[in-house]
Amino acid sequence: MNVSARTHALIIGIGNPLRSDDGLGWKVAEQLSQDDDMCCDIHMVHQLTPELAQWMAAADLTIMVDASREGELGELRVRPLSPSAQPGPIGTHYTTPEELAALTTTVYGHCPPVVVVTMTGANFCLGERLSPIISQSIPLVCAAVRQVCTCDLALIMNANVYYPHTESFNT
């Protein structure tokens, strides 16, 4: 099934714009919200919480965008959640993507496909500025999200590293 034929995609930009690279999800969401070609709902949140399950249940596809501390600096990953992922106990203040997907299924009887897009950051200290590598990579992250929105879902759900780290971003 081609995702571009979908009627309702949800993009969730996750992070804290006051903690340097942790603001990546917000910056990407802001950029995508200015794109008239994006036919989806875009939300920015500090963290994943159980209340987001309602938005997810109403979507045909959910894409979560976040900065990561794991991996090589500047590494961009597109990771589909496995429908069989086993979540841990669900917290009231913070949940993982897997826990939120499981909660959505439990409460609403279904969960759309979920894809998590992350980029490994360099600086998570207090501050509003992204590190140079992350700032320069925002167009690449936006392109990855757009591609998830327009690609055949079966292709995306079978991928793990969609855009591996590239040497061109080692500046």
PDB file of N, CA and C in Angstrom, residues 151-159:
ATOM      1  N   CYS A 151       6.541   6.692   0.637  1.00  0.00           N
ATOM      2  CA  CYS A 151       7.000   5.373   0.186  1.00  0.00           C
ATOM      3  C   CYS A 151       5.956   4.301   0.439  1.00  0.00           C
ATOM      4  N   ASP A 152       6.159   3.201  -0.209  1.00  0.00           N
ATOM      5  CA  ASP A 152       5.343   2.020   0.030  1.00  0.00           C
ATOM      6  C   ASP A 152       5.586   1.582   1.473  1.00  0.00           C
ATOM      7  N   LEU A 153       4.540   1.455   2.234  1.00  0.00           N
ATOM      8  CA  LEU A 153       4.657   1.135   3.653  1.00  0.00           C
ATOM      9  C   LEU A 153       5.371  -0.189   3.890  1.00  0.00           C
ATOM     10  N   ALA A 154       5.158  -1.174   3.051  1.00  0.00           N
ATOM     11  CA  ALA A 154       5.818  -2.469   3.222  1.00  0.00           C
ATOM     12  C   ALA A 154       7.331  -2.310   3.152  1.00  0.00           C
ATOM     13  N   LEU A 155       7.806  -1.437   2.285  1.00  0.00           N
ATOM     14  CA  LEU A 155       9.242  -1.175   2.181  1.00  0.00           C
ATOM     15  C   LEU A 155       9.772  -0.581   3.471  1.00  0.00           C
ATOM     16  N   ILE A 156       9.083   0.409   3.987  1.00  0.00           N
ATOM     17  CA  ILE A 156       9.512   1.088   5.208  1.00  0.00           C
ATOM     18  C   ILE A 156       9.488   0.130   6.393  1.00  0.00           C
ATOM     19  N   MET A 157       8.447  -0.651   6.518  1.00  0.00           N
ATOM     20  CA  MET A 157       8.301  -1.524   7.682  1.00  0.00           C
ATOM     21  C   MET A 157       9.327  -2.652   7.688  1.00  0.00           C
ATOM     22  N   ASN A 158       9.977  -2.917   6.564  1.00  0.00           N
ATOM     23  CA  ASN A 158      11.010  -3.951   6.508  1.00  0.00           C
ATOM     24  C   ASN A 158      12.411  -3.368   6.583  1.00  0.00           C
ATOM     25  N   ALA A 159      12.530  -2.049   6.662  1.00  0.00           N
ATOM     26  CA  ALA A 159      13.838  -1.396   6.740  1.00  0.00           C
ATOM     27  C   ALA A 159      14.210  -1.201   8.201  1.00  0.00           C
TER      28      ALA A 159
END
